[in-house]
């Protein structure tokens, strides 16, 4: 009996263990056309959403990217459930696209899970390649000379824009909401980093990327991103060990500075090499392939030294902007950006769970109060940065402050890590997510208003069109 | 003792079973930047290989795509092991790129496996999107009126090119090598389908895509692909149940015909809608996004009705070739194709394991003999198709026959399914793989020679360049 029991118990354990194994079915060649089907259908939905959203936003005189974000929310986890990701407890049965595949192919639940995960992984990486190519394009559109000119301003804006929301957020949470120190520091840190992707896309759409204000915002957003990563590393180690990892913080500061300055300095030499290489190549893709080799390699480097891939891509764009092939390259990168960048914005919207705004859920109610406080700090803390700019008479200070407002994906990374490490309780996590959603969605229309007088709508429309 | 033994055995089984489970680590957010790093580094290697290969091939007066295939072999499983896939028993430790990531990030073996699989999945899907976009571009470059003109010729070429190698291959294997009937039929079937991707790319590079020969080859290759899928479905059911699934075969024939003819007929209506939609859109990507929505949706449909995604993309290209926005679309699709199509060709090369050519391995020795026979049948069986073309005086019959030679990925699918279902023994599987490799690599230079007199090298070079 005992033997039988043991064997039965073990067999049932095995059966239990066996269930997740067919995840190896990822490799099952029979499933690979279905993964492809899922990716194709997801891309069709993403493209449809992005175009409908962008056109609708434009008709209401909002920046198109806001429409893409909102369209993403509609097709995403908050509404239609077409584009969802296996996070926050969602499974294949929550995905509209998976239901379609299921009804066509009659898949087992296990195969469906495996296909859902593979497809989500592919769409996630495509979205990341999208923001990498966006930042590469922004780098190409930026003017390195003008960036150098406003460099000091950008550094000041970035530092104030990190210090003020961090200090005000942490202190406010501790005093007003009696949050313990470490969670308060973590939430304060989540208020620091500007979303360079959203801000720069809106600037580009408004035709303001090359303006003095635009270049200060982009420069400050880049520095902000670096500062945000350093702050994250510091508070994460503080949360994990209770101590600040000074060595790692110094490593990040040094490597980020060396990476950005080094790539710009070396760029002066490299863009000559690039032009020479392009001239010797005779087969198709002679300009665009070397450019992408450089951009992706720099993005890899940025990732490898624990900075961000988008910083590498931005630096690559800045460098190639100096090369002779610049104008041709601009034209070639546009259609590539047009088909891959929307994947990023739509999935940002699709991942934003507006369910956290529902006051019927108790955790949300506590979160909504804290969120209201964080949003005020997030907006005012960045708005003030416009007024620390000096020596630039007649500059649009409001526009600079507004440009720094959107927190986007960086804030979500904070919330995710804070929640995974147990530092943030549910209400605080929810409030950070709400803060990110609100600042992200408010910034594009605000930026449009802040630039109001100086923007010529018809010219903008034309210049932002491909043709 | 018995109990202990049983438990030990079961525990070891569990331990064995447990190992793959942390594949769920795919979802670990900490790993996602490393997956991105892996994808970026893979793309850098793929682009470098494709450009070096294409330029070297061009210098030796070969079609650039041959260079991309060979470069793929060099970076792939046969040589440098930089781009490898988790198939044929390969694991993360066999991948050069994984070793780089490992040395940077100090990953656990389990995390490494999970990252390797995610990265391979992403690169595989990118390669599939590459061939989808290639066929979309080929569809755009093809002339539907000329295709209709040579339609009958293409059907005849395709049918002869399927029947002759199939009959000769099956009969030869049974008579010369005493292979049993079912494996012989399977191997014969693997000789049928032409690789439309490789052939059409070479034609495009030679500037021969719009020639009468080029259009016959492309038309025949498309029909061939459909016939190949039907043959595969029939022999696969024969292998599995010993009977021919007539209903499924009829379903495939009807759905394939309906799909291709239907999309072309409806296309006449749709391309008006497309032009109207493009005209009303005002935001970036106004041409390219609707075009890709249509192409990816058609590719999805092709996949969903168990045909192939590339057939849908080709049909989409044919339809949009009739629209007013055609010329602009051609220009916009080029750079997109330039960065994604090479991923397909380099990975085709990278997956080709030239180790099967090593005569030191006993299985290979038996395979090499059969392979030699299959290669002869594969080449002659397609060469004869040029001479069945009627009513086209002065046509280059050799070029048509040569254009049908490459088997590419379709043959590998046969080998894979045959081997997985146990129908093919090792020597026969190896011989099919060798046949596919040799026909794929021979076709581009042969096609160059076959078109020899009518090709003007300098003009070709210029016309095949983007700028």
Coordinates of N, CA and C in Angstrom, one line a residue, chain A residues 2-3 6-7 10-11 13-14 16-18 20-21 23-24 26-27 30 32-41 43-44 47-48 50-51 54-55 58 64 86 100-101 104-105 117-119 121-122 125-126 128-129 132-133 137 141 201 204 240 278-290 292-297 299-300 303-306 309 328 331-339 342 461-462 464-467, chain B residues 2-3 6-7 10-11 13-14 16-18 20-21 23-24 26-27 30 32-41 43-44 47-48 50-51 54-55 58 64 86 100-101 104-105 117-119 121-122 125-126 128-129 132-133 137 141 201 204 240 278-290 292-297 299-300 303-306 309 328 331-339 342 461-462 464-467:
Chain A
X2 N 1.8 1.2 0.9 CA 2.7 2.4 1.0 C 3.4 2.7 -0.3
X3 N 3.9 1.6 -0.8 CA 4.6 1.7 -2.1 C 3.6 2.3 -3.1
X6 N 3.0 5.9 -2.4 CA 4.1 6.8 -2.8 C 4.2 7.0 -4.3
X7 N 4.0 5.8 -4.9 CA 4.1 5.9 -6.4 C 3.0 6.8 -6.9
X10 N 3.8 10.3 -6.2 CA 4.9 10.8 -7.1 C 4.4 11.0 -8.5
X11 N 3.6 10.0 -8.9 CA 3.0 10.1 -10.3 C 2.2 11.3 -10.5
X13 N 2.5 14.0 -8.7 CA 3.5 15.1 -8.8 C 4.0 15.3 -10.2
X14 N 4.4 14.1 -10.8 CA 4.9 14.2 -12.1 C 3.9 14.8 -13.1
X16 N 1.6 16.7 -12.4 CA 1.5 18.1 -12.1 C 2.6 18.9 -12.7
X17 N 3.8 18.2 -12.6 CA 5.0 18.9 -13.1 C 5.0 18.9 -14.6
X18 N 4.4 17.9 -15.2 CA 4.4 17.7 -16.6 C 3.6 18.8 -17.3
X20 N 3.3 22.1 -17.1 CA 3.9 23.3 -17.7 C 5.0 22.9 -18.8
X21 N 5.4 21.7 -18.8 CA 6.5 21.4 -19.7 C 6.3 21.6 -21.2
X23 N 5.4 23.8 -22.5 CA 5.8 25.2 -22.9 C 7.0 25.1 -23.8
X24 N 7.7 23.9 -23.7 CA 8.7 23.7 -24.7 C 8.2 23.6 -26.1
X26 N 7.0 25.8 -27.4 CA 7.5 27.0 -28.2 C 8.3 26.5 -29.4
X27 N 9.0 25.4 -29.2 CA 9.9 24.9 -30.2 C 9.2 24.0 -31.2
X30 N 5.2 22.6 -35.4 CA 3.8 22.7 -35.8 C 3.2 24.0 -35.3
X32 N 4.7 26.9 -34.9 CA 5.4 28.2 -35.4 C 4.5 29.0 -36.4
X33 N 3.8 28.3 -37.3 CA 2.9 29.1 -38.2 C 1.8 29.8 -37.4
X34 N 1.4 29.2 -36.3 CA 0.3 29.9 -35.5 C 0.9 31.1 -34.7
X35 N 2.1 31.0 -34.2 CA 2.8 32.1 -33.6 C 2.8 33.3 -34.7
X36 N 3.2 32.9 -35.9 CA 3.3 33.9 -36.9 C 1.9 34.5 -37.2
X37 N 0.9 33.6 -37.3 CA -0.5 34.2 -37.4 C -0.8 35.2 -36.3
X38 N -0.5 34.8 -35.1 CA -0.8 35.7 -34.0 C -0.1 37.0 -34.1
X39 N 1.2 37.0 -34.5 CA 2.0 38.2 -34.7 C 1.4 39.1 -35.8
X40 N 1.0 38.4 -36.9 CA 0.5 39.1 -38.1 C -0.9 39.8 -37.7
X41 N -1.7 39.1 -37.0 CA -3.0 39.6 -36.6 C -2.8 40.8 -35.6
X43 N -0.3 42.7 -35.4 CA 0.3 43.9 -36.1 C -0.9 44.6 -36.9
X44 N -1.8 43.8 -37.5 CA -2.9 44.4 -38.2 C -3.8 45.2 -37.2
X47 N -1.7 48.4 -36.2 CA -1.6 49.4 -37.3 C -3.0 50.1 -37.4
X48 N -4.1 49.3 -37.4 CA -5.4 49.9 -37.6 C -5.6 50.9 -36.4
X50 N -3.4 52.4 -34.6 CA -2.6 53.6 -34.6 C -3.0 54.6 -35.6
X51 N -3.5 54.1 -36.8 CA -3.9 55.0 -37.9 C -5.2 55.7 -37.5
X54 N -4.4 58.2 -34.7 CA -3.6 59.3 -35.1 C -4.5 60.3 -35.9
X55 N -5.3 59.7 -36.8 CA -6.2 60.6 -37.6 C -7.2 61.3 -36.8
X58 N -5.6 64.1 -34.8 CA -5.3 65.2 -35.7 C -6.6 66.0 -36.0
X64 N -0.9 63.5 -33.0 CA -1.3 62.2 -33.4 C -0.8 61.1 -32.4
X86 N 1.1 38.7 -21.2 CA 1.1 37.8 -20.0 C 1.7 38.4 -18.8
X100 N -9.3 34.1 -31.4 CA -9.4 33.9 -32.8 C -8.6 32.7 -33.3
X101 N -7.3 32.7 -32.9 CA -6.4 31.6 -33.3 C -7.0 30.3 -32.8
X104 N -9.7 29.0 -34.9 CA -9.3 28.5 -36.2 C -8.6 27.2 -36.1
X105 N -7.7 27.1 -35.1 CA -6.8 26.0 -35.0 C -7.1 24.9 -34.0
X117 N 2.5 33.2 -25.2 CA 3.8 33.8 -24.6 C 4.8 34.1 -25.8
X118 N 4.9 33.3 -26.7 CA 5.8 33.5 -27.8 C 5.4 34.8 -28.6
X119 N 4.1 34.9 -28.9 CA 3.6 36.0 -29.6 C 3.8 37.3 -28.8
X121 N 6.0 37.9 -26.5 CA 7.5 38.2 -26.5 C 7.9 38.9 -27.8
X122 N 7.4 38.4 -29.0 CA 7.8 39.0 -30.2 C 7.3 40.4 -30.3
X125 N 9.3 42.7 -28.1 CA 10.6 43.1 -28.7 C 10.4 44.1 -29.9
X126 N 9.4 43.8 -30.7 CA 9.1 44.8 -31.8 C 8.9 46.2 -31.3
X128 N 10.0 47.4 -28.5 CA 11.3 47.9 -28.0 C 12.2 48.4 -29.2
X129 N 12.2 47.6 -30.3 CA 12.9 48.0 -31.5 C 12.2 49.3 -32.0
X132 N 13.6 52.2 -30.0 CA 15.0 52.3 -30.4 C 15.1 53.1 -31.7
X133 N 14.3 52.7 -32.7 CA 14.3 53.3 -34.0 C 13.8 54.8 -33.9
X137 N 15.9 58.0 -34.9 CA 15.4 59.1 -35.8 C 15.4 60.4 -35.2
X141 N 17.4 63.7 -36.3 CA 16.7 65.0 -36.5 C 17.3 66.1 -35.6
X201 N 8.5 62.6 -29.6 CA 7.6 62.3 -30.7 C 6.6 63.5 -30.9
X204 N 8.4 66.4 -32.4 CA 8.6 66.2 -33.8 C 7.3 66.5 -34.6
X240 N 16.7 46.6 -1.3 CA 17.1 45.2 -1.2 C 18.0 45.0 0.0
X278 N 29.7 53.7 -47.1 CA 28.5 53.8 -47.9 C 28.9 54.0 -49.4
X279 N 29.9 54.8 -49.6 CA 30.3 55.0 -51.0 C 30.8 53.8 -51.7
X280 N 31.5 52.8 -50.9 CA 32.0 51.7 -51.6 C 31.0 50.6 -51.8
X281 N 29.9 50.6 -51.1 CA 28.9 49.6 -51.2 C 28.0 49.7 -52.5
X282 N 27.7 48.6 -53.1 CA 27.0 48.7 -54.4 C 25.7 47.9 -54.4
X283 N 25.4 47.2 -53.4 CA 24.2 46.4 -53.4 C 23.1 47.1 -52.6
X284 N 21.9 46.6 -52.7 CA 20.7 47.2 -52.1 C 20.9 47.4 -50.6
X285 N 20.4 48.5 -50.0 CA 20.6 48.7 -48.6 C 21.9 49.3 -48.2
X286 N 22.6 49.9 -49.2 CA 24.0 50.3 -49.0 C 24.1 51.4 -47.9
X287 N 23.0 52.2 -47.7 CA 23.1 53.3 -46.7 C 22.4 52.8 -45.4
X288 N 21.2 52.1 -45.6 CA 20.4 51.9 -44.4 C 21.0 50.7 -43.6
X289 N 21.6 49.7 -44.2 CA 22.1 48.6 -43.5 C 23.3 49.0 -42.6
X290 N 24.3 49.7 -43.2 CA 25.4 50.2 -42.3 C 24.8 51.1 -41.1
X292 N 21.9 50.9 -39.7 CA 21.3 50.1 -38.7 C 22.3 49.3 -37.9
X293 N 23.3 48.8 -38.6 CA 24.4 48.1 -37.9 C 24.9 49.0 -36.7
X294 N 25.2 50.3 -37.1 CA 25.7 51.2 -36.1 C 24.7 51.5 -35.0
X295 N 23.4 51.7 -35.4 CA 22.4 52.1 -34.4 C 22.2 50.9 -33.4
X296 N 22.0 49.7 -34.0 CA 21.7 48.6 -33.1 C 22.9 48.2 -32.3
X297 N 24.1 48.4 -32.8 CA 25.3 48.1 -32.0 C 25.4 49.0 -30.8
X299 N 22.9 50.6 -29.5 CA 21.8 50.3 -28.6 C 22.2 49.1 -27.7
X300 N 22.8 48.1 -28.4 CA 23.3 46.9 -27.6 C 24.3 47.4 -26.5
X303 N 22.6 49.0 -23.6 CA 22.0 48.0 -22.8 C 23.0 47.2 -22.0
X304 N 24.1 46.9 -22.7 CA 25.1 46.0 -22.1 C 25.8 46.6 -20.9
X305 N 26.0 48.0 -20.9 CA 26.6 48.6 -19.7 C 25.5 49.0 -18.7
X306 N 24.3 48.4 -18.8 CA 23.2 48.6 -17.9 C 22.7 50.0 -17.9
X309 N 19.0 50.9 -24.0 CA 19.2 50.8 -25.5 C 18.9 52.1 -26.2
X328 N 19.8 61.5 -47.3 CA 19.3 60.3 -47.9 C 18.8 59.4 -46.8
X331 N 15.4 60.2 -45.3 CA 14.3 59.7 -46.1 C 14.1 58.2 -46.0
X332 N 15.2 57.4 -45.8 CA 15.1 56.0 -45.8 C 14.6 55.5 -44.4
X333 N 15.0 56.2 -43.4 CA 14.6 55.8 -42.0 C 13.1 56.1 -41.8
X334 N 12.5 57.1 -42.5 CA 11.1 57.4 -42.2 C 10.1 56.3 -42.4
X335 N 10.1 55.6 -43.6 CA 9.1 54.5 -43.7 C 9.4 53.4 -42.7
X336 N 10.6 53.2 -42.4 CA 11.0 52.1 -41.4 C 10.4 52.5 -40.1
X337 N 10.6 53.8 -39.7 CA 10.1 54.3 -38.4 C 8.5 54.2 -38.5
X338 N 8.0 54.5 -39.6 CA 6.5 54.6 -39.7 C 5.8 53.2 -39.4
X339 N 6.5 52.1 -39.8 CA 5.9 50.8 -39.6 C 6.2 50.2 -38.2
X342 N 4.8 52.9 -34.3 CA 3.5 52.8 -33.8 C 3.3 51.6 -32.9
X461 N 1.4 70.0 -40.3 CA 0.8 68.8 -40.9 C 1.6 68.4 -42.1
X462 N 2.0 69.4 -42.9 CA 2.7 69.0 -44.1 C 4.1 68.4 -43.8
X464 N 5.0 67.0 -41.2 CA 5.1 65.8 -40.5 C 4.5 64.6 -41.3
X465 N 4.2 64.9 -42.6 CA 3.7 63.8 -43.5 C 5.0 63.2 -44.2
X466 N 4.8 62.0 -44.6 CA 6.0 61.4 -45.2 C 6.2 62.0 -46.6
X467 N 5.1 62.1 -47.3 CA 5.2 62.5 -48.7 C 5.5 64.0 -48.8
Chain B
X2 N 13.1 -2.3 -3.4 CA 12.3 -2.0 -4.6 C 11.7 -0.6 -4.5
X3 N 11.1 -0.4 -3.3 CA 10.5 0.9 -3.1 C 11.5 2.0 -3.3
X6 N 12.3 2.4 -6.9 CA 11.2 3.1 -7.6 C 11.3 4.6 -7.4
X7 N 11.4 4.9 -6.0 CA 11.4 6.3 -5.7 C 12.5 7.1 -6.3
X10 N 11.9 7.5 -9.9 CA 10.9 8.6 -10.1 C 11.4 9.9 -9.8
X11 N 12.2 10.0 -8.7 CA 12.7 11.3 -8.3 C 13.7 11.8 -9.4
X13 N 13.4 11.1 -12.4 CA 12.5 11.5 -13.5 C 12.0 12.9 -13.3
X14 N 11.6 13.1 -12.0 CA 11.1 14.4 -11.7 C 12.2 15.5 -11.9
X16 N 14.6 15.4 -13.8 CA 14.7 15.5 -15.2 C 13.6 16.4 -15.8
X17 N 12.4 16.2 -15.3 CA 11.3 16.9 -15.8 C 11.3 18.4 -15.3
X18 N 11.9 18.5 -14.1 CA 11.8 19.9 -13.5 C 12.7 20.9 -14.3
X20 N 13.3 21.7 -17.3 CA 12.8 22.7 -18.3 C 11.7 23.7 -17.8
X21 N 11.2 23.5 -16.6 CA 10.1 24.3 -16.1 C 10.4 25.8 -16.0
X23 N 11.6 27.6 -17.8 CA 11.4 28.2 -19.0 C 10.3 29.3 -18.9
X24 N 9.5 29.1 -17.9 CA 8.5 30.2 -17.6 C 9.2 31.5 -17.3
X26 N 10.8 33.0 -19.1 CA 10.6 33.9 -20.2 C 9.9 35.2 -19.8
X27 N 9.0 35.0 -18.8 CA 8.2 36.1 -18.4 C 8.9 37.0 -17.3
X30 N 13.1 40.8 -15.5 CA 14.5 41.1 -15.4 C 15.3 40.7 -16.6
X32 N 14.1 40.6 -19.7 CA 13.6 41.2 -21.0 C 14.7 42.1 -21.6
X33 N 15.4 42.9 -20.8 CA 16.5 43.7 -21.5 C 17.6 42.8 -22.1
X34 N 17.8 41.6 -21.5 CA 18.8 40.7 -22.0 C 18.4 40.1 -23.3
X35 N 17.1 39.7 -23.4 CA 16.5 39.2 -24.7 C 16.7 40.3 -25.7
X36 N 16.4 41.5 -25.4 CA 16.6 42.6 -26.3 C 18.0 42.7 -26.8
X37 N 19.0 42.6 -25.8 CA 20.4 42.7 -26.1 C 20.7 41.6 -27.1
X38 N 20.2 40.4 -26.9 CA 20.5 39.2 -27.8 C 19.9 39.5 -29.2
X39 N 18.7 40.1 -29.2 CA 18.1 40.3 -30.6 C 19.0 41.4 -31.3
X40 N 19.4 42.5 -30.5 CA 20.1 43.5 -31.2 C 21.5 43.0 -31.7
X41 N 22.1 42.2 -30.9 CA 23.4 41.6 -31.3 C 23.3 40.7 -32.5
X43 N 21.0 40.9 -34.7 CA 20.7 41.7 -35.9 C 22.0 42.3 -36.4
X44 N 22.8 42.8 -35.5 CA 24.1 43.4 -36.0 C 24.9 42.3 -36.8
X47 N 23.2 41.6 -40.2 CA 23.3 42.7 -41.1 C 24.8 42.8 -41.6
X48 N 25.7 42.6 -40.7 CA 27.1 42.6 -41.2 C 27.4 41.5 -42.2
X50 N 25.2 39.9 -44.0 CA 24.4 40.1 -45.3 C 25.1 41.1 -46.2
X51 N 25.7 42.1 -45.6 CA 26.3 43.2 -46.4 C 27.6 42.7 -47.0
X54 N 26.8 40.0 -49.6 CA 26.3 40.5 -50.8 C 27.3 41.2 -51.7
X55 N 28.2 42.0 -51.0 CA 29.2 42.8 -51.7 C 30.2 41.8 -52.3
X58 N 28.8 40.1 -55.3 CA 28.7 41.0 -56.5 C 30.1 41.2 -57.1
X64 N 23.8 38.9 -55.4 CA 24.1 39.2 -54.0 C 23.4 38.3 -53.0
X86 N 17.5 26.8 -31.5 CA 17.3 25.6 -30.6 C 16.6 24.5 -31.4
X100 N 28.4 35.6 -25.3 CA 28.6 37.0 -25.0 C 27.7 37.6 -23.9
X101 N 26.4 37.3 -24.1 CA 25.5 37.8 -23.1 C 25.8 37.2 -21.7
X104 N 28.6 38.9 -20.1 CA 28.3 40.3 -19.6 C 27.4 40.2 -18.3
X105 N 26.4 39.3 -18.4 CA 25.3 39.3 -17.4 C 25.4 38.3 -16.3
X117 N 15.9 30.9 -26.1 CA 14.7 30.5 -26.8 C 13.8 31.7 -27.2
X118 N 13.7 32.7 -26.3 CA 13.0 33.9 -26.6 C 13.6 34.6 -27.8
X119 N 14.9 34.8 -27.7 CA 15.7 35.5 -28.8 C 15.5 34.7 -30.1
X121 N 13.1 32.7 -31.0 CA 11.8 32.9 -31.5 C 11.6 34.3 -32.2
X122 N 12.1 35.3 -31.6 CA 12.0 36.6 -32.2 C 12.7 36.7 -33.5
X125 N 10.7 34.8 -36.1 CA 9.5 35.5 -36.6 C 9.9 36.7 -37.5
X126 N 11.0 37.4 -37.1 CA 11.5 38.5 -38.0 C 11.9 38.0 -39.4
X128 N 10.6 35.4 -40.8 CA 9.3 35.1 -41.5 C 8.7 36.4 -42.0
X129 N 8.7 37.4 -41.2 CA 8.2 38.7 -41.6 C 9.0 39.2 -42.8
X132 N 7.8 37.4 -45.9 CA 6.5 38.0 -46.2 C 6.6 39.3 -46.9
X133 N 7.5 40.2 -46.4 CA 7.7 41.5 -47.0 C 8.4 41.4 -48.4
X137 N 6.8 42.7 -51.8 CA 7.6 43.6 -52.7 C 7.6 42.9 -54.1
X141 N 6.2 44.4 -57.6 CA 7.0 44.6 -58.8 C 6.5 43.8 -60.0
X201 N 14.0 36.7 -55.7 CA 15.0 37.6 -55.3 C 16.1 37.7 -56.3
X204 N 14.9 39.5 -59.4 CA 14.8 40.9 -59.1 C 16.2 41.5 -59.2
X240 N 0.8 9.1 -42.0 CA 0.2 9.0 -40.6 C -0.8 7.9 -40.5
X278 N -5.9 56.3 -48.7 CA -4.6 57.0 -48.6 C -4.8 58.5 -48.8
X279 N -5.7 58.9 -49.6 CA -5.9 60.3 -49.9 C -6.5 61.0 -48.7
X280 N -7.3 60.3 -47.9 CA -7.9 61.0 -46.8 C -7.0 61.1 -45.5
X281 N -5.9 60.2 -45.5 CA -5.1 60.2 -44.3 C -4.1 61.4 -44.4
X282 N -3.8 62.0 -43.2 CA -3.0 63.2 -43.2 C -1.8 63.0 -42.2
X283 N -1.7 61.9 -41.5 CA -0.6 61.7 -40.6 C 0.5 60.9 -41.2
X284 N 1.6 60.8 -40.5 CA 2.8 60.1 -41.0 C 2.4 58.6 -41.3
X285 N 3.0 58.0 -42.3 CA 2.7 56.6 -42.6 C 1.4 56.4 -43.3
X286 N 0.9 57.5 -44.0 CA -0.4 57.4 -44.6 C -0.5 56.4 -45.7
X287 N 0.6 56.1 -46.4 CA 0.6 55.1 -47.5 C 1.0 53.8 -46.9
X288 N 2.1 53.8 -46.2 CA 2.8 52.6 -45.9 C 2.0 51.8 -44.8
X289 N 1.3 52.4 -43.9 CA 0.6 51.7 -42.9 C -0.7 51.0 -43.5
X290 N -1.5 51.7 -44.3 CA -2.6 50.9 -44.9 C -2.1 49.8 -45.7
X292 N 0.6 48.0 -45.3 CA 1.0 46.9 -44.5 C -0.2 46.2 -43.7
X293 N -1.2 47.0 -43.4 CA -2.4 46.4 -42.8 C -2.9 45.4 -43.8
X294 N -3.0 45.8 -45.1 CA -3.6 44.9 -46.1 C -2.6 43.7 -46.3
X295 N -1.3 43.9 -46.4 CA -0.4 42.8 -46.7 C -0.4 41.8 -45.5
X296 N -0.3 42.3 -44.3 CA -0.3 41.4 -43.1 C -1.6 40.7 -42.9
X297 N -2.7 41.4 -43.3 CA -4.0 40.7 -43.1 C -4.1 39.6 -44.1
X299 N -1.6 38.0 -45.5 CA -0.7 37.0 -45.0 C -1.3 36.1 -43.9
X300 N -2.0 36.8 -43.0 CA -2.7 36.1 -41.9 C -3.7 35.1 -42.5
X303 N -2.2 32.1 -44.0 CA -1.8 31.2 -43.0 C -3.0 30.5 -42.3
X304 N -4.1 31.3 -42.1 CA -5.2 30.8 -41.4 C -5.9 29.7 -42.1
X305 N -5.9 29.7 -43.5 CA -6.6 28.7 -44.2 C -5.6 27.6 -44.6
X306 N -4.5 27.5 -43.8 CA -3.5 26.5 -44.0 C -2.8 26.5 -45.3
X309 N 1.6 32.1 -45.5 CA 1.6 33.6 -45.3 C 2.1 34.3 -46.6
X328 N 4.9 55.6 -55.3 CA 5.3 56.0 -54.0 C 5.5 54.8 -53.0
X331 N 8.7 52.9 -53.5 CA 9.9 53.6 -52.9 C 9.9 53.4 -51.4
X332 N 8.7 53.4 -50.8 CA 8.6 53.3 -49.3 C 8.9 51.9 -48.8
X333 N 8.5 50.9 -49.6 CA 8.7 49.5 -49.2 C 10.2 49.1 -49.3
X334 N 10.9 49.8 -50.2 CA 12.3 49.4 -50.4 C 13.1 49.4 -49.2
X335 N 13.2 50.5 -48.5 CA 14.1 50.5 -47.3 C 13.6 49.5 -46.2
X336 N 12.3 49.4 -46.1 CA 11.7 48.4 -45.1 C 12.2 47.0 -45.5
X337 N 12.1 46.7 -46.8 CA 12.5 45.4 -47.3 C 14.0 45.2 -47.0
X338 N 14.8 46.3 -47.3 CA 16.2 46.2 -47.1 C 16.7 45.8 -45.7
X339 N 15.9 46.3 -44.7 CA 16.4 45.9 -43.4 C 15.8 44.6 -42.8
X342 N 17.0 40.6 -45.5 CA 18.3 39.9 -45.2 C 18.2 39.0 -44.0
X461 N 23.2 46.6 -61.9 CA 23.7 47.1 -60.6 C 23.0 48.4 -60.2
X462 N 22.9 49.3 -61.1 CA 22.3 50.5 -60.8 C 20.8 50.4 -60.4
X464 N 19.4 47.9 -59.2 CA 19.1 47.1 -58.0 C 19.6 47.9 -56.8
X465 N 20.1 49.1 -57.0 CA 20.5 49.9 -55.9 C 19.3 50.7 -55.4
X466 N 19.3 51.1 -54.1 CA 18.2 51.9 -53.6 C 18.3 53.3 -54.2
X467 N 19.5 53.8 -54.1 CA 19.7 55.3 -54.5 C 19.7 55.5 -56.0

